Structure formats: C-alpha cells, structure tokens
Tab-separated table of C-alpha atoms in Angstrom:
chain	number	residue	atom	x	y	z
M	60	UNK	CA	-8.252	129.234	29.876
M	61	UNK	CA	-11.159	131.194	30.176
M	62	UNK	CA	-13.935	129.450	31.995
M	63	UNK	CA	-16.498	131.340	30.474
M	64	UNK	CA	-17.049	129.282	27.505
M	65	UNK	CA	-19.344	126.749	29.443
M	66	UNK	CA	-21.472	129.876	30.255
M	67	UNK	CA	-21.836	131.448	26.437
M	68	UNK	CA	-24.790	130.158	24.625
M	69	UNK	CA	-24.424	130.177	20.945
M	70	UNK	CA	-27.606	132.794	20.924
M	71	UNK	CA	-25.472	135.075	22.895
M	72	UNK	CA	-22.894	135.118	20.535
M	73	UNK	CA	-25.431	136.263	18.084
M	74	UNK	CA	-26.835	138.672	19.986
M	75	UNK	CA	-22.971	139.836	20.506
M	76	UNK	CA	-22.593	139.873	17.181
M	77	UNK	CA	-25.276	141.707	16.154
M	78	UNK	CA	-24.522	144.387	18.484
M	79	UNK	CA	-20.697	144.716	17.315
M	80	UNK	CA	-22.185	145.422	14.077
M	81	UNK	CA	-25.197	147.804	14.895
M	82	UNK	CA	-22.525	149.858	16.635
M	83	UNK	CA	-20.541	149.667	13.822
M	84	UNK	CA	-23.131	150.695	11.620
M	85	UNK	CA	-24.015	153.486	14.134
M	86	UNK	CA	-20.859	155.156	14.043
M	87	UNK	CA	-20.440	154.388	10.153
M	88	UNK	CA	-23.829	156.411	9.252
M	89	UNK	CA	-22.894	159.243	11.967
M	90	UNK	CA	-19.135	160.580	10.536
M	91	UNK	CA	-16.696	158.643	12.187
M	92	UNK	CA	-13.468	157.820	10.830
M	93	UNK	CA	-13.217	154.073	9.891
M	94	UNK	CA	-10.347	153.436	12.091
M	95	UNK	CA	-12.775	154.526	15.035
M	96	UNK	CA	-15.277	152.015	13.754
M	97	UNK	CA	-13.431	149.080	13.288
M	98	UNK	CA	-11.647	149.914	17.033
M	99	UNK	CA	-14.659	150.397	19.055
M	100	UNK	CA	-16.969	147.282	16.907
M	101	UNK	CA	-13.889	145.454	18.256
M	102	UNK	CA	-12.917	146.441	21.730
M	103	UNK	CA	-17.282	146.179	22.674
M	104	UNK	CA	-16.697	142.442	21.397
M	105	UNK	CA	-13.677	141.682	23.523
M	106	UNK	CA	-15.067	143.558	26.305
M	107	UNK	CA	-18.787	141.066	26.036
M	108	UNK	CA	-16.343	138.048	26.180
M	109	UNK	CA	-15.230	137.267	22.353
M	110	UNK	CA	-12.186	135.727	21.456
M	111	UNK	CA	-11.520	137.599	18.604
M	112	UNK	CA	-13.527	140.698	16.414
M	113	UNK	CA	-13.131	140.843	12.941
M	114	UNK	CA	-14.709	144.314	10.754
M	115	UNK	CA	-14.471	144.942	7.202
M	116	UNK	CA	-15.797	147.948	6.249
M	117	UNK	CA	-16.939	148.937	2.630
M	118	UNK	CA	-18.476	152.444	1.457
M	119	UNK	CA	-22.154	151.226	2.080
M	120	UNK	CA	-21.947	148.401	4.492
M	121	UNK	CA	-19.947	146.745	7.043
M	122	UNK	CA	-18.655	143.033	7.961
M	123	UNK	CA	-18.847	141.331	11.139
M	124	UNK	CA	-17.083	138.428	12.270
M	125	UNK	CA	-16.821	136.995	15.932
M	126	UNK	CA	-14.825	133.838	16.966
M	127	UNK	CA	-15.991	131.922	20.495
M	128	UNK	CA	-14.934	129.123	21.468
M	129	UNK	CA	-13.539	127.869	17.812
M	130	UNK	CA	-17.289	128.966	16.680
M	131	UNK	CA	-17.630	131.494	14.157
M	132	UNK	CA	-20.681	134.043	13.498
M	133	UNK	CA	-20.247	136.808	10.788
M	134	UNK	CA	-23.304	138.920	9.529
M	135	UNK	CA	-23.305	141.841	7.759
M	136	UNK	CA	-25.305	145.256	7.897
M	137	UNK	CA	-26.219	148.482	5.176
M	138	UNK	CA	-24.699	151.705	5.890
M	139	UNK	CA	-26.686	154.470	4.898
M	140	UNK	CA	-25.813	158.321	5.456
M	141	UNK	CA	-27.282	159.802	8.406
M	142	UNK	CA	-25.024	162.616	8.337
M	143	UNK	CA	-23.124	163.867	11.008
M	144	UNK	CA	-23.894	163.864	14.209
M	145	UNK	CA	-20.883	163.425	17.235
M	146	UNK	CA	-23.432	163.247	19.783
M	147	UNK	CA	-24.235	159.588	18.757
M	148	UNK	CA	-20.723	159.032	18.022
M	149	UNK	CA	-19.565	160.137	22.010
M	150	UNK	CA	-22.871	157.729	23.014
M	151	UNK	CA	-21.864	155.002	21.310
M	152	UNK	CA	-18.589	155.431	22.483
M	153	UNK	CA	-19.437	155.405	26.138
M	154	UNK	CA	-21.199	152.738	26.014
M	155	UNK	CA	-18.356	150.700	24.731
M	156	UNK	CA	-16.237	151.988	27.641
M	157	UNK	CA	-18.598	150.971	30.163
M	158	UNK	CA	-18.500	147.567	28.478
M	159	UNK	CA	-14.896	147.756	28.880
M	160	UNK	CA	-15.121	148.329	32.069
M	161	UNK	CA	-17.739	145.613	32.706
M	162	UNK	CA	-20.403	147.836	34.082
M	163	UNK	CA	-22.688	147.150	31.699
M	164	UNK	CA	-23.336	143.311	30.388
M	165	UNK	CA	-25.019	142.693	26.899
M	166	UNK	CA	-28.834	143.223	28.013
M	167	UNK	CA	-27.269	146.757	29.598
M	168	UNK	CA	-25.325	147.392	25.853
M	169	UNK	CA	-28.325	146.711	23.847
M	170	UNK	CA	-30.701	149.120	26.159
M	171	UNK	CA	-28.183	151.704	25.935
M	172	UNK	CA	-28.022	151.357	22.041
M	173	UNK	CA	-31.217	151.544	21.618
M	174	UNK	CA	-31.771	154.687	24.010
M	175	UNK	CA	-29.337	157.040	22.123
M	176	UNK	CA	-31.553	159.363	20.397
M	177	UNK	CA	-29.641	161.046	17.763
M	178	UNK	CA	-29.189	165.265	18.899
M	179	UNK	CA	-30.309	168.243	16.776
M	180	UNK	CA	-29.768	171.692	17.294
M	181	UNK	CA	-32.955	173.579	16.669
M	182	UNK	CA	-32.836	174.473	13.001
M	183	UNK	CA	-32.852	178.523	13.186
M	184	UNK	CA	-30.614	178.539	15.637
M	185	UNK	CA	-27.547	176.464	13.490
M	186	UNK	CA	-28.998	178.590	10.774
M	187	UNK	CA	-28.121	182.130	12.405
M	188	UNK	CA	-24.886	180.343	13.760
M	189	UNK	CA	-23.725	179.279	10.053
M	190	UNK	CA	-24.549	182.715	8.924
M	191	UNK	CA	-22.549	184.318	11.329
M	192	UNK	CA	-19.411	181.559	10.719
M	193	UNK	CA	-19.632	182.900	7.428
M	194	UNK	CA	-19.601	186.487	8.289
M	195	UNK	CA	-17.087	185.568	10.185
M	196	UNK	CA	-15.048	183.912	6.995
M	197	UNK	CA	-15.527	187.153	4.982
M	198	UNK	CA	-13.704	189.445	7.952
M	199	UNK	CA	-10.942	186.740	8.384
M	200	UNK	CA	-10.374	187.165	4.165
M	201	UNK	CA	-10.255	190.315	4.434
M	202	UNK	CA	-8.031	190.885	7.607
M	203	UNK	CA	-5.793	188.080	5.428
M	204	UNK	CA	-5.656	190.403	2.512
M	205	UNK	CA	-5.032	193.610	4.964
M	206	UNK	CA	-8.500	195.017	4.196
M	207	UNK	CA	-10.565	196.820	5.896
M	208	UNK	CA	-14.022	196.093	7.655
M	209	UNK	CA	-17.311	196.955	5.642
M	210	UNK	CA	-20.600	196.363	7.756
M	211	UNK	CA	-22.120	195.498	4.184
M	212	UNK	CA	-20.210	192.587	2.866
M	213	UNK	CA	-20.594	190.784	6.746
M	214	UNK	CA	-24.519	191.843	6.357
M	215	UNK	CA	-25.094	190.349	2.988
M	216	UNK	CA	-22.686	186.866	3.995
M	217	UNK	CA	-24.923	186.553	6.740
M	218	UNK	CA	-28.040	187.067	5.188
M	219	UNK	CA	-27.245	184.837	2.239
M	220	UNK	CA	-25.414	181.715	4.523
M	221	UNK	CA	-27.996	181.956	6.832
M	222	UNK	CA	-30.888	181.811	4.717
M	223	UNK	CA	-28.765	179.275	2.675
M	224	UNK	CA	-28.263	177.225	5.968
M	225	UNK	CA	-32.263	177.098	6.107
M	226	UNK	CA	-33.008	175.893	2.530
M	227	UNK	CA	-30.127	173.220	3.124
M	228	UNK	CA	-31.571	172.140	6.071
M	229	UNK	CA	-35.455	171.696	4.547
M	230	UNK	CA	-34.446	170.363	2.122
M	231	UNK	CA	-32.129	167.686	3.851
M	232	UNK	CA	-35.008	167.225	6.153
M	233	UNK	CA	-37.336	165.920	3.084
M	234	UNK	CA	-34.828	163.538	2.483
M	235	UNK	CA	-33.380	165.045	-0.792
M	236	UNK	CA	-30.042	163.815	-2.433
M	237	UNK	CA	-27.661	165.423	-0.817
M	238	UNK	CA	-26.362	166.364	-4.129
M	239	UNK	CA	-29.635	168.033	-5.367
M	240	UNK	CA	-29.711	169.839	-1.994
M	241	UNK	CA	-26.120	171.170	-2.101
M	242	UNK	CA	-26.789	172.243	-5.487
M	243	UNK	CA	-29.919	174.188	-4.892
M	244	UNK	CA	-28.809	175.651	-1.255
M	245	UNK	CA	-25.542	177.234	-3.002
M	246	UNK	CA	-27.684	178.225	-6.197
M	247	UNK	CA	-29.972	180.408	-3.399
M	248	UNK	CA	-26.935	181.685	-1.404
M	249	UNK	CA	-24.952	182.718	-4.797
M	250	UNK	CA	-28.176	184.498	-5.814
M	251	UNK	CA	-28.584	186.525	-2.483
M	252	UNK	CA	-25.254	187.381	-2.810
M	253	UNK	CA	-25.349	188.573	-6.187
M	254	UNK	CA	-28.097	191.040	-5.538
M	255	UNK	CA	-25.401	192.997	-3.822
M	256	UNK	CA	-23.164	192.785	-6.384
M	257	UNK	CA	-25.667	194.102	-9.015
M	258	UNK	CA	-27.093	196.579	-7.097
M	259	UNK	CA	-23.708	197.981	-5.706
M	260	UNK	CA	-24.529	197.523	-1.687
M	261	UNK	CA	-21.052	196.171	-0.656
M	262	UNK	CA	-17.635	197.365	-1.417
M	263	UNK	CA	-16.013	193.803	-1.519
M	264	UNK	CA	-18.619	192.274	-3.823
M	265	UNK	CA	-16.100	188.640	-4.033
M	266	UNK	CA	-15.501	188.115	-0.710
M	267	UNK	CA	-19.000	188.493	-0.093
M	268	UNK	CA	-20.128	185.806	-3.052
M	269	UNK	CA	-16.818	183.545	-1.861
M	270	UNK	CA	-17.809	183.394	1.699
M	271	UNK	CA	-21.366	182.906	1.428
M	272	UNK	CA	-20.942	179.530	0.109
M	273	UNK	CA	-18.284	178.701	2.578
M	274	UNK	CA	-20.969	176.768	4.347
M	275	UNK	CA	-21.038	174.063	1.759
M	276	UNK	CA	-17.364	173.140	2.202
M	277	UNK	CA	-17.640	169.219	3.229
M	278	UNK	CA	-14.968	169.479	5.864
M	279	UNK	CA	-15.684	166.199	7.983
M	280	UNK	CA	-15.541	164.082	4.818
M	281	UNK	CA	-12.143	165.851	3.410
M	282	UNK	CA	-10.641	165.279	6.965
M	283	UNK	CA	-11.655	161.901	7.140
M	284	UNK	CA	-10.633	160.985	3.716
M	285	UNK	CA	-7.004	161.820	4.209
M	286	UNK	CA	-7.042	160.414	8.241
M	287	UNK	CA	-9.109	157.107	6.706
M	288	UNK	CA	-6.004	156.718	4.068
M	289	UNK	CA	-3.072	157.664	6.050
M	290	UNK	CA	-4.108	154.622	8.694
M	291	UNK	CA	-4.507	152.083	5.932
M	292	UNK	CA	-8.217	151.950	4.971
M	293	UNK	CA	-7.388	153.034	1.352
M	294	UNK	CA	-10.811	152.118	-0.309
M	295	UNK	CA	-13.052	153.770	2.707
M	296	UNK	CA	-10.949	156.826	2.056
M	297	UNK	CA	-11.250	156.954	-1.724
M	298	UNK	CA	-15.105	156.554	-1.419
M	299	UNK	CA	-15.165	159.499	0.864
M	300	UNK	CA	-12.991	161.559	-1.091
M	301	UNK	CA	-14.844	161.162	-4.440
M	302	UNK	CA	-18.183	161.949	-2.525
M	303	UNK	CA	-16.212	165.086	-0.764
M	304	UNK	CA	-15.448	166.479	-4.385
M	305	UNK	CA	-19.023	165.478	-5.670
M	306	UNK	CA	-20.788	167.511	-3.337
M	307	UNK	CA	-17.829	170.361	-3.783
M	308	UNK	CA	-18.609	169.883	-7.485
M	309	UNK	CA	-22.581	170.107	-6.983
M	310	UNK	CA	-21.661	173.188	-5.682
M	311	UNK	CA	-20.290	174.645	-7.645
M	312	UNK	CA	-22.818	173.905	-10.484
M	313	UNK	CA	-25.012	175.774	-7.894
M	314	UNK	CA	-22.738	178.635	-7.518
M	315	UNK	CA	-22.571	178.982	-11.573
M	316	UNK	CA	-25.875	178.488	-12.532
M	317	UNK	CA	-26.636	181.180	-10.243
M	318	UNK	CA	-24.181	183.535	-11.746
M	319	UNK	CA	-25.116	182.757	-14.858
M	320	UNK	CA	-28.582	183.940	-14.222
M	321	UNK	CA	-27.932	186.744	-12.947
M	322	UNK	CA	-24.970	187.380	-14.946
M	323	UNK	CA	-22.761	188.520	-12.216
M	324	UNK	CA	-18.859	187.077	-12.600
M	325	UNK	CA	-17.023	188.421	-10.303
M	326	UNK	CA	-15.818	185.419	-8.496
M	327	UNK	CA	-12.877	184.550	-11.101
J	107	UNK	CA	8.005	204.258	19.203
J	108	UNK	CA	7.112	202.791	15.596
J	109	UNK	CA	8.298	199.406	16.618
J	110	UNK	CA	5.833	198.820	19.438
J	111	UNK	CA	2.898	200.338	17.507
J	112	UNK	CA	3.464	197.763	14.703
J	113	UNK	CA	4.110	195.034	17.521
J	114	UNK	CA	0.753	196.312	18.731
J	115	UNK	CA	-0.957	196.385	15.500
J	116	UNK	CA	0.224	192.974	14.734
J	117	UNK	CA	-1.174	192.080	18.277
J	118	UNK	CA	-4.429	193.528	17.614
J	119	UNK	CA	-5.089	191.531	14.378
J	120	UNK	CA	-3.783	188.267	15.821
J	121	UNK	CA	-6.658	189.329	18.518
J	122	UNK	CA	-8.928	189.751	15.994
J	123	UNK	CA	-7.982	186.784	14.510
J	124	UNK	CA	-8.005	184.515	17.470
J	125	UNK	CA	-12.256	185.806	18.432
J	126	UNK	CA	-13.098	185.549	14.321
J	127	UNK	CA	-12.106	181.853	14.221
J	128	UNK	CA	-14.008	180.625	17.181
J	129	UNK	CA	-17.222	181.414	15.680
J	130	UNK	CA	-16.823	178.836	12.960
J	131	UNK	CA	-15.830	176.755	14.773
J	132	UNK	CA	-18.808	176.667	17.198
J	133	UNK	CA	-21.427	177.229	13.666
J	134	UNK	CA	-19.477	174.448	12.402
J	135	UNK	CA	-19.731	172.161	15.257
J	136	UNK	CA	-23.078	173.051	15.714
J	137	UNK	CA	-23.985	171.171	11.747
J	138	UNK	CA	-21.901	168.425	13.374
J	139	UNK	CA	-24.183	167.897	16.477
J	140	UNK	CA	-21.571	168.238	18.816
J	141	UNK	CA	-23.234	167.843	22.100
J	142	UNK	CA	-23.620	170.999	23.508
J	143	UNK	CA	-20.807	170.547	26.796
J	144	UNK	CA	-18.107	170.232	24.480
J	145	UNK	CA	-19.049	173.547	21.818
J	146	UNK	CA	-16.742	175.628	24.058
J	147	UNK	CA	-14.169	173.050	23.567
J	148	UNK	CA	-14.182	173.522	19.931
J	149	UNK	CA	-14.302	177.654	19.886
J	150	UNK	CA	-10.866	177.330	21.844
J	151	UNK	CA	-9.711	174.749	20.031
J	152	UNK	CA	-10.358	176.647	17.016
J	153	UNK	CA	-9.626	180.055	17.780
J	154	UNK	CA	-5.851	178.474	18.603
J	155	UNK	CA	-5.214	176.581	15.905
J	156	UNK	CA	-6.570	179.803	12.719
J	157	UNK	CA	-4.220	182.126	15.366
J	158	UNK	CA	-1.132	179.815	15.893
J	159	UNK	CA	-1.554	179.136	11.441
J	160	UNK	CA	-2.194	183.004	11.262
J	161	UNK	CA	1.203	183.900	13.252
J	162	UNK	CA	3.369	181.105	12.113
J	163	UNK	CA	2.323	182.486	8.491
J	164	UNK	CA	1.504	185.953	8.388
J	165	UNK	CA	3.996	186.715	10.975
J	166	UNK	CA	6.002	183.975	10.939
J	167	UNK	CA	8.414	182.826	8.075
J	168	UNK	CA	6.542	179.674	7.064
J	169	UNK	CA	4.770	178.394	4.471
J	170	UNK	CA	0.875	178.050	4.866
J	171	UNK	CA	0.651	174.424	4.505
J	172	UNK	CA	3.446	173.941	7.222
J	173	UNK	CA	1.685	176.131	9.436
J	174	UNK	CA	-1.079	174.335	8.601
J	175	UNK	CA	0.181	170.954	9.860
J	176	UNK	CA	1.873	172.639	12.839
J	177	UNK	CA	-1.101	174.495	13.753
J	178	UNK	CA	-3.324	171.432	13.305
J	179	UNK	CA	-0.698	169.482	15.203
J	180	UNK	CA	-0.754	171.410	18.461
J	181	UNK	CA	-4.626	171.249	18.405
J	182	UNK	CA	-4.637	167.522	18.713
J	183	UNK	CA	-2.250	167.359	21.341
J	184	UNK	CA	-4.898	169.722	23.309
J	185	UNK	CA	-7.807	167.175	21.486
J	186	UNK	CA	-6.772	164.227	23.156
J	187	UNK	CA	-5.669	165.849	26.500
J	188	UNK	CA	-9.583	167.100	26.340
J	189	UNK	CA	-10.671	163.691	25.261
J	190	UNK	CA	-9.290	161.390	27.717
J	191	UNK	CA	-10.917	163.856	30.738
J	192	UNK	CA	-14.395	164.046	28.851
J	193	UNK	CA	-14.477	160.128	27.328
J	194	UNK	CA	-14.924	160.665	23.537
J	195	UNK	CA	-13.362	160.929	20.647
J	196	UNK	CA	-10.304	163.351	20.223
J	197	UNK	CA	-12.488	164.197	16.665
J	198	UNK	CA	-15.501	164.884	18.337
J	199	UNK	CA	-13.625	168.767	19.146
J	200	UNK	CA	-10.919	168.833	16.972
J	201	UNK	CA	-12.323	168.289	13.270
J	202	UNK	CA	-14.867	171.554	14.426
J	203	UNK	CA	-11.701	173.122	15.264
J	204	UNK	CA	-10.188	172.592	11.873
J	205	UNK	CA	-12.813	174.365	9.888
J	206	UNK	CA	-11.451	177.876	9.771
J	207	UNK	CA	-8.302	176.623	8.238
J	208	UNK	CA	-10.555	174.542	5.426
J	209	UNK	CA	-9.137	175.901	2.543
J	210	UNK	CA	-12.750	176.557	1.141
J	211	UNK	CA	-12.231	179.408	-1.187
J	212	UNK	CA	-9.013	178.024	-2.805
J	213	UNK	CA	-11.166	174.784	-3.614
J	214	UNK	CA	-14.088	176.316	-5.011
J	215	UNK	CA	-11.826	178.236	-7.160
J	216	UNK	CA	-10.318	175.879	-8.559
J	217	UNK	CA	-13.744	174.327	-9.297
J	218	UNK	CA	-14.782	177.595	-11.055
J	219	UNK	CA	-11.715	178.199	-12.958
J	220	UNK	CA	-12.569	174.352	-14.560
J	221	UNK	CA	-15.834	175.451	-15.138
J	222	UNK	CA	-14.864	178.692	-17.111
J	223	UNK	CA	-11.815	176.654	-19.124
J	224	UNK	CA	-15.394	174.917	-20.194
J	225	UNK	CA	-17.312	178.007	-20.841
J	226	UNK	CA	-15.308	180.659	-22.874
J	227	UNK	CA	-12.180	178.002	-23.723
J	228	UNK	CA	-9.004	177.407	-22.582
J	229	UNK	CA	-6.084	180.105	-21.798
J	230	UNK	CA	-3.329	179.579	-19.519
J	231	UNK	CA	-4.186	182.183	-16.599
J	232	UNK	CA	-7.569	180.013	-16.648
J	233	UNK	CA	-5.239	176.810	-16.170
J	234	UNK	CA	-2.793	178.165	-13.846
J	235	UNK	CA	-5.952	179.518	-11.367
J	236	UNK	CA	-7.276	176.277	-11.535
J	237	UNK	CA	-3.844	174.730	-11.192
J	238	UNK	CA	-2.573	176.866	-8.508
J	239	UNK	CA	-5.790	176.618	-6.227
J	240	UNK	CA	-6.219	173.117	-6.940
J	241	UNK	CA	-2.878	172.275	-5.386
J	242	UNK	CA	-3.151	174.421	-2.502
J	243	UNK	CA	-6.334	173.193	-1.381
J	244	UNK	CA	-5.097	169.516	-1.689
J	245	UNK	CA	-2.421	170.397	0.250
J	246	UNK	CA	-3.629	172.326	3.100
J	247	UNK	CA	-6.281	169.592	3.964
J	248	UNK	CA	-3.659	166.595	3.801
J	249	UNK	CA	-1.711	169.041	6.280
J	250	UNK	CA	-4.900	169.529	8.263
J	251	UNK	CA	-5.899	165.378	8.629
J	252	UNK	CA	-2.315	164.457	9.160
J	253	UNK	CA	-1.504	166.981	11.440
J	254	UNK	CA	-4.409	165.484	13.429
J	255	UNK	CA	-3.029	161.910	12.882
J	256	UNK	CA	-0.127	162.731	14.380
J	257	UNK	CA	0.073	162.508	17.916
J	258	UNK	CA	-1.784	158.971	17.495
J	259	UNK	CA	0.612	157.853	14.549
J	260	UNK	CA	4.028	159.247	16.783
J	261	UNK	CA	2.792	158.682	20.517
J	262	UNK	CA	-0.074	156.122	20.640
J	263	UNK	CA	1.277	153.689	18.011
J	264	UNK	CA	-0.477	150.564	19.221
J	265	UNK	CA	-3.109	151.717	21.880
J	266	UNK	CA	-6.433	153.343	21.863
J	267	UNK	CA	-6.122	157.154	22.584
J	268	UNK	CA	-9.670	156.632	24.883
C-alpha cells in the first residue's frame, strides 16, 4: 500500500499532471521520437508519485491522463513546431532522471522546466559550418565516383550552402512556413550554384548544384518517421513522413524554379 | 609491390573518408542544437559509421543498404554506451551521426526526375531515374532508423536505455 495517498492533494495531482504534459509537449515541439515522449511524460509521473501515466500523442497535440488514488485527471496540450533543438531534449531529460531519482520534488521539476532556455548556435557560425558539411558532401561524391578534387566545385558548394544556410535561417527566424522557407533557401542556393555552371568556373558543375542543396535534406524527421513506425506509433510516423517529403518536395520546386530561370539542367 | 600500394591507396581514401564525414556530422548537429559537450561525440560517431558503410561497400562485398544498416547498427551500440555515461538520449549523437549516409542526392533525384516526367512528358529512362532513386533512398533511410532501433528492439526489449 502506498501511504502516500493521505499526503496527495487533488491540486497536486493537477499540478503533476500538467507537468507530465508540458514535458511532453516540450520534447514533442523539440524533435524527439514519440516513443521518447510517451516514456519520459510517463516515468516523471511515476517518479512524482502516480499510479499510473497514460500519453496519446497525435501530430499536433498530446493526451494526458494520470490515475491517483482511483482519481483520474487527463488534460490535453497543442504541439506546435519549434524545430529541433537536443539541448532541450537532454534538459528535459535530466530533469526527469533526477525525479527518478527523487532529488528533485514537483516545486524542484516545475523550476527546472521552466529554467531550460532553449540553445542556439550563433547564426554565422552554423552557417559557415553547413557550408562546409556541404563542401564536404561534394568531395565525399566525388571520392565515391573515383574523382578527383577540384578547389572550385568545394568553393562554389560552400559559398552557395552557406549563404543558403543564412537565408534559411532569416527567414525561419521571421517565423515563415517552413515550406515557403525551404522553397526560397534552395531556390537561392540552386541559383548560386548555377552561376558556375553558366559561367564555366567548376569542372563538376552537378555535384556542385547536387550538394549545395544537401542542406535541405530533413534527416531528423526521415529518421524518426521510420524509428516512430517500427515501435508502433503508426499515425505519429505517417504525419512525419508526409511532412519529411513535403519539405523534400518544396525543395525541389525551389531547386527547379531556379533552374528554370536560369536555364541551367544539368542535374538530370 | 602493387598490392600494398593499392592496399595503401585504398587506406588513404578510407582516411579521407573517415575526416570528410565528421564535418557533417558536427554542421549537422550544429542545426540540431546539440549542446556543445557532445559535438565531438557526433564527428566520431559519424566519421565511423560513412567509413565502416564506405568499406563494407566500396571495399567490401555488400550491398549499400546492408552496409547501411550494419554501419548504422554499430553506431548505436557506441550511442547508447555514450548515452548512459553522459545521461541523454542515445539520439541526441547518433541521428547527427547518420547524416552523411542520408541518401540526399538519390532523393532529390528522384524528385526531379518526377518533375521532368511533368515537364517535357513521359519516357522510360525518365521513369526508371525516378524509379531507381526513389527506391534507393527509401531504402537506405529504413536501413538507417532501424539500424538505430536495433540494439533497443534486440537488447533492451522492455527497459529504458537511460
């Protein structure tokens, strides 16, 4: 029997319940894989004295359901994108842990909630870093192929990614659809990259214009789709898939509208 | 005397290959916000997976998509070992670590070659670019996510990894 019931208020099972959820939701809006969610909503729960944790997650919001003492107390929160960011999801993670291992009671779990302050990398800096991941792409398709290396096609990936990278991240940062802003980042870094191609200033004009938009590749989502379905959250993954190939598909009607402007096919 | 310079070129490009793939990996992991301690987790994460896929594929006899998976596999296993020490997510380093084996190029192709079957009509080298690339790209990220899946799904059936 656990002697604790005489303790629990019914506000603090609200308040308990509130917090299972806003970590949900945290870890939701940040990237994490729903089977990560539902785990860690659950075990911070248990861990604050619940009898049993209930999560049902859907594409834009999430469930929660606590049982105490035969009482139950379900409320449910909106998920919207943050975009990724592990930082918040190792925060939020930790703080469940210390939960677990009761050095931190729910007063301590809200504070530490509340402090997580989401990280950024200074903007130039990912910037020059993306570029050079996509120079990087270019020399690893060509050391596939057995080419060889041309300073050129590296320069121009960089330039284009990186100033790519930029636009991407203004634009994100005025709170554009991410769709719009996929679309117009890869319509400037296919247009960059066609300038070398029409002016003849790299030998391997299509690895430079296939690299280049490398950057837009929605990794995290693809990954997650497949890890969200193979564990049994079916509809979670579908939703992440068909964004995954929307913003692939924005993309792309970046990448052609650019080479239709400029008239430079050389990608097929 | 040819033997060991062709065991030494191969060397040299799995070199290569191994100090080209960390730097996506970091960039990558950098969009991601990975807090900054764990970055040099993901550049050796990284670098070992594109280099294990690179020799098991180039070198090796097998198939890129099995590669893939084994590749993807092994850099779990090193994920959660890294995990359980630093408290956080195995994903936190290892989906960073992926990224040079995202089969980008092959997906956007595909893409494109559905766009052009649009634009000037459809011929069957059109199809069978769009087909071809299509599949491979499908295939090489459900090799990626379940090779990640599966030291959980095989060794931590019904317990938390952290």
């Amino acid at each position: 029997m656990n002697t604790d019931h005489g303790h629990r208020r019914e506000e603090d099972q609200g308040a308990i319940t509130r917090l299972c959820a806003q970590t949900g939701v945290m870890l939701l809006q940040h990237g994490a894989e729903s089977a990560l969610v539902e785990s860690v909503a659950r075990r911070l729960g248990l861990a604050l004295g619940m009898d049993s944790v209930e999560v049902a997650l859907m594409a834009n919001g999430i469930t929660v359901t606590t049982l105490y003492g035969g009482r139950d107390c379900t409320t449910v929160r909106r998920n919207v994108d943050r975009g990724i960011n592990m930082h918040v999801v190792t925060e939020v993670q930790r703080t469940m842990l210390l939960a677990e291992e009761k050095k931190l009671d729910l007063a301590g779990v809200a504070r530490c909630l509340d402090e997580i302050s989401p990280l950024r990398y200074p903007r130039w800096l990912v910037s020059v870093m993306v570029g050079l991941s996509c120079a990087a792409f270019a020399r690893l398709g060509l050391l596939a192929r057995g080419g060889e290396a041309d300073l050129g096609t590296f320069a121009l990936t960089f330039v284009a990614s990186g100033v790519a990278m930029q636009v991407r991240q203004w634009l994100a940062h005025l709170h554009f659809n991410p769709l719009v802003n996929f679309a117009a980042a890869a319509f400037v870094a296919t247009s960059i990259a066609a300038q070398g191609v029409i002016h003849h200033w790299v030998d391997s004009p299509k690895i430079a214009m296939s690299a280049c938009v490398l950057l837009f590749v929605p990794g995290f989502p693809l990954i997650n789709t497949v890890s969200d379905m193979v564990k049994g959250y079916i509809n979670m993954g579908i939703s992440r898939g068909v964004m995954a190939v929307l913003l692939l598909l924005a993309c792309c009607g970046g990448i052609v509208l650019a080479m239709t402007a400029w008239n430079a096919w050389t990608w097929l | 005397m040819e033997r060991v310079d062709m065991a030494m070129n191969t060397l040299l490009i799995l070199l290569q290959d191994f100090g080209l793939a960390a730097v996506p990996a970091v960039g990558f992991a950098m969009i991601f916000n990975v807090p900054r301690p764990a970055l040099k987790y993901c550049a050796v994460a990284g670098a070992i997976g594109h280099a294990l896929r690179f020799s098991l594929y180039k070198i090796g006899p097998l198939p890129i998509e099995w590669a893939t998976l084994i590749a993807a596999c092994v850099v779990s296993m090193i994920g959660i070992h890294w995990a359980q020490k630093w408290r956080a997510h195995p994903k936190v380093f290892t989906v960073a670590a992926m990224i040079p084996m995202i089969p980008g190029v092959y997906a956007f192709t595909a893409l494109l070659a559905l766009v052009e079957i649009e634009r000037t009509g459809f011929t069957p080298e059109l199809l069978k670019t769009a087909t071809d690339n299509g599949l491979k790209a499908m295939f090489i990220v459900a090799a990626l996510a379940v090779g990640l899946a599966l030291p959980g799904l095989l060794f931590y059936r019904r317990r938390p990894v952290v």
